[in-house]
Short mmCIF file of C-alpha atoms in Angstrom, two decimals:
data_model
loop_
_atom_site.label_atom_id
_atom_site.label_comp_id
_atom_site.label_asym_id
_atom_site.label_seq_id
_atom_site.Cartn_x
_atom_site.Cartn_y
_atom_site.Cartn_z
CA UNK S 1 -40.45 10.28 22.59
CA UNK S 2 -36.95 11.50 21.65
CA UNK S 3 -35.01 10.95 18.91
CA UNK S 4 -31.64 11.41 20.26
CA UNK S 5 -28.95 8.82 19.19
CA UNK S 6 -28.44 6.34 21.49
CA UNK S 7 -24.96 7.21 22.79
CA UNK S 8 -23.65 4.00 23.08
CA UNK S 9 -23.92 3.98 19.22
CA UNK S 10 -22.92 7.17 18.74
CA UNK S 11 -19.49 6.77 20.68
CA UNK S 12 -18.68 3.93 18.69
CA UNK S 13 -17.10 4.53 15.32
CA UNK S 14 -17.86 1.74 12.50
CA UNK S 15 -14.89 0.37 10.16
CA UNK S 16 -16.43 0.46 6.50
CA UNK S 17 -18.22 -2.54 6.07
CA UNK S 18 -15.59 -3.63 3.58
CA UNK S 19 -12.85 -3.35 6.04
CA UNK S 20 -12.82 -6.52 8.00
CA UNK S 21 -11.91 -8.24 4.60
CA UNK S 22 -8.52 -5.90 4.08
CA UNK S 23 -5.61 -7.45 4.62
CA UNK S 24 -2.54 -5.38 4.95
CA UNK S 25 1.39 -6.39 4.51
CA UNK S 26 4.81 -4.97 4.47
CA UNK S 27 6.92 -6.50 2.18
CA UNK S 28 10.60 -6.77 2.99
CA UNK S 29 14.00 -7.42 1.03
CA UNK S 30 17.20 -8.43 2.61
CA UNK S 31 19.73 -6.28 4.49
CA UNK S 32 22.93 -6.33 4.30
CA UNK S 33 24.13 -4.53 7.11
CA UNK S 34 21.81 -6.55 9.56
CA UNK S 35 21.71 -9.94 7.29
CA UNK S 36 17.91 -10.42 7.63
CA UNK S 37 15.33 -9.64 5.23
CA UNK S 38 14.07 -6.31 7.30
CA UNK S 39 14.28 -3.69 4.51
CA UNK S 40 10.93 -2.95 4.06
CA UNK S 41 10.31 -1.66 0.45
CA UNK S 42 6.56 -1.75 -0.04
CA UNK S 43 2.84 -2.21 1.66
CA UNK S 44 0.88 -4.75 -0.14
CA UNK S 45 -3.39 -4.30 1.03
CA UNK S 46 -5.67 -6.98 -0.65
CA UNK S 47 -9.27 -6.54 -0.11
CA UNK S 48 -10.91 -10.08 -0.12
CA UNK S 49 -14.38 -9.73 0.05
CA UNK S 50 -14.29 -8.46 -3.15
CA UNK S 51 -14.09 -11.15 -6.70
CA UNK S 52 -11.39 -11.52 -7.92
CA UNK S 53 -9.71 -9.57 -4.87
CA UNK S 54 -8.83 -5.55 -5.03
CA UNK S 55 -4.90 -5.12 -4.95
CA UNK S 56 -3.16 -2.24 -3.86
CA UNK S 57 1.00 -1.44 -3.95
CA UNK S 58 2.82 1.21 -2.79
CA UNK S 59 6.29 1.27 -3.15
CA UNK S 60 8.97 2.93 -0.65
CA UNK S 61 10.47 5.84 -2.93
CA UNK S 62 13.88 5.41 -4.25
CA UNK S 63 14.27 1.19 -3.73
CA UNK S 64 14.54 0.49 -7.61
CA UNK S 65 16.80 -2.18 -8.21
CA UNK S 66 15.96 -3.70 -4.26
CA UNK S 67 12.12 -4.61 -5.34
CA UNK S 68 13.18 -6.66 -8.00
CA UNK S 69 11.89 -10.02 -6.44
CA UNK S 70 8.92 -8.52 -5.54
CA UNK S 71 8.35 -7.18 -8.64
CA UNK S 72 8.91 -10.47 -10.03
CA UNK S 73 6.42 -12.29 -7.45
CA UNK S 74 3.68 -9.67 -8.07
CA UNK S 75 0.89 -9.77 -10.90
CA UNK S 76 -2.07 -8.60 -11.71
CA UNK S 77 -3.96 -10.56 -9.42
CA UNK S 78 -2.58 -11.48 -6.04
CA UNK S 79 -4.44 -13.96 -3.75
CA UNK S 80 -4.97 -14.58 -0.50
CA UNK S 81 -2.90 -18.13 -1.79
CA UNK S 82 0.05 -16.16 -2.86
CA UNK S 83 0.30 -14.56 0.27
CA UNK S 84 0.35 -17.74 2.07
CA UNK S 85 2.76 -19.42 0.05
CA UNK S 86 5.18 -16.06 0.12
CA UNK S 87 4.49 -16.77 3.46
CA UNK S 88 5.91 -20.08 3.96
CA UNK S 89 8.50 -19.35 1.94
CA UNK S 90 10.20 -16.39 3.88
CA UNK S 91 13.32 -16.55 5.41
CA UNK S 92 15.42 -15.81 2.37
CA UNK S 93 15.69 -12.86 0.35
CA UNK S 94 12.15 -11.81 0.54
CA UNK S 95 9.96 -11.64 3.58
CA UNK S 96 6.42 -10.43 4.26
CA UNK S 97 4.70 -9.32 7.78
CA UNK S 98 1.33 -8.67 8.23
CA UNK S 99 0.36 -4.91 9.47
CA UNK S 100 -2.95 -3.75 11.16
CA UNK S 101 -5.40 -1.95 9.22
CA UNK S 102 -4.76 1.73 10.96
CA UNK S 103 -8.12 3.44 12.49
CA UNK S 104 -9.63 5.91 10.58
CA UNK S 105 -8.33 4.64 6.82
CA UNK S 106 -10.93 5.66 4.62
CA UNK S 107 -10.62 2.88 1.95
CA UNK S 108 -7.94 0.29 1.34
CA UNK S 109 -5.93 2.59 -0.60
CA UNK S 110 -5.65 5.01 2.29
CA UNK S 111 -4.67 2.56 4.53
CA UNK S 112 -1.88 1.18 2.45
CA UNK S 113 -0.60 5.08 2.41
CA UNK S 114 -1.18 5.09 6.32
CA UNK S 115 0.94 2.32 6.68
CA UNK S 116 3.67 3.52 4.21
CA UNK S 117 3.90 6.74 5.86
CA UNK S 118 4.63 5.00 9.08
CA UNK S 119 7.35 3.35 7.90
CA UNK S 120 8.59 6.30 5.88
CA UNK S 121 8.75 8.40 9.16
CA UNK S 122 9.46 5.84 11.82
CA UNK S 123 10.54 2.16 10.53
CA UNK S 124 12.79 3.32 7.84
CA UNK S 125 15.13 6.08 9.37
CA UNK S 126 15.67 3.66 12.43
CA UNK S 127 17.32 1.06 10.70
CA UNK S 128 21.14 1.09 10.08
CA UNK S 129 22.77 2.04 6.71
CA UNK S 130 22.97 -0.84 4.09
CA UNK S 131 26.06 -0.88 3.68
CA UNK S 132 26.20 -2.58 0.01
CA UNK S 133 27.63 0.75 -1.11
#
């Protein structure tokens, strides 16, 4: 008898068990130079399988005064409701997409900073100047 692993297990690498319930957005503020709300300025992660649901926020550095209506639309306790409702009501200022939960991210938190960093070395530098001075 041997007590090997059975390879097909061992090649496959597990998510957390809590991971299928994180949810992961970018949320985006309005550009002026392209006149769409692209400007991403956060990643919003919301873990729903726990009660009430585990937020997490990280901001883009150096965005003050452009978070403002997130700031606004953000408390305490965001819900899977909120989302949807930010959702349907995108188009203006203030828009939200979802982003995959990157492999490897060790707990939500991670994976919101997996994301961010992403955009901080990739999303962000492509997109043109602001131009609102």
């Amino acid at each position: 008898m041997t007590t090997e692993p059975n390879p097909i297990d061992a090649g496959t690498a597990e998510p957390s068990p809590a991971a299928p319930a994180w949810r992961l957005w970018i949320l985006l503020v309005w550009h002026p130079a392209l006149g769409l709300p692209v400007d991403p300025v956060a990643v919003l992660g919301l873990d729903e399988g726990r009660q009430p649901a585990e937020r997490v926020v990280r901001w883009v550095p150096l965005v003050y005064e452009r978070v403002d209506p997130w700031r606004e639309r953000l408390d305490e306790t965001t819900t899977s409701d909120d989302i949807e409702r930010w959702i349907a009501q995108s188009g203006g200022a203030c828009s939200l997409e979802p982003a995959d939960v990157p492999e490897g991210a060790l707990g939500l938190t991670h994976a919101a900073d997996l994301v961010l960093d992403e955009l901080l070395a990739e999303v962000i530098p492509a997109l043109p100047q602001r131009g609102d001075g």
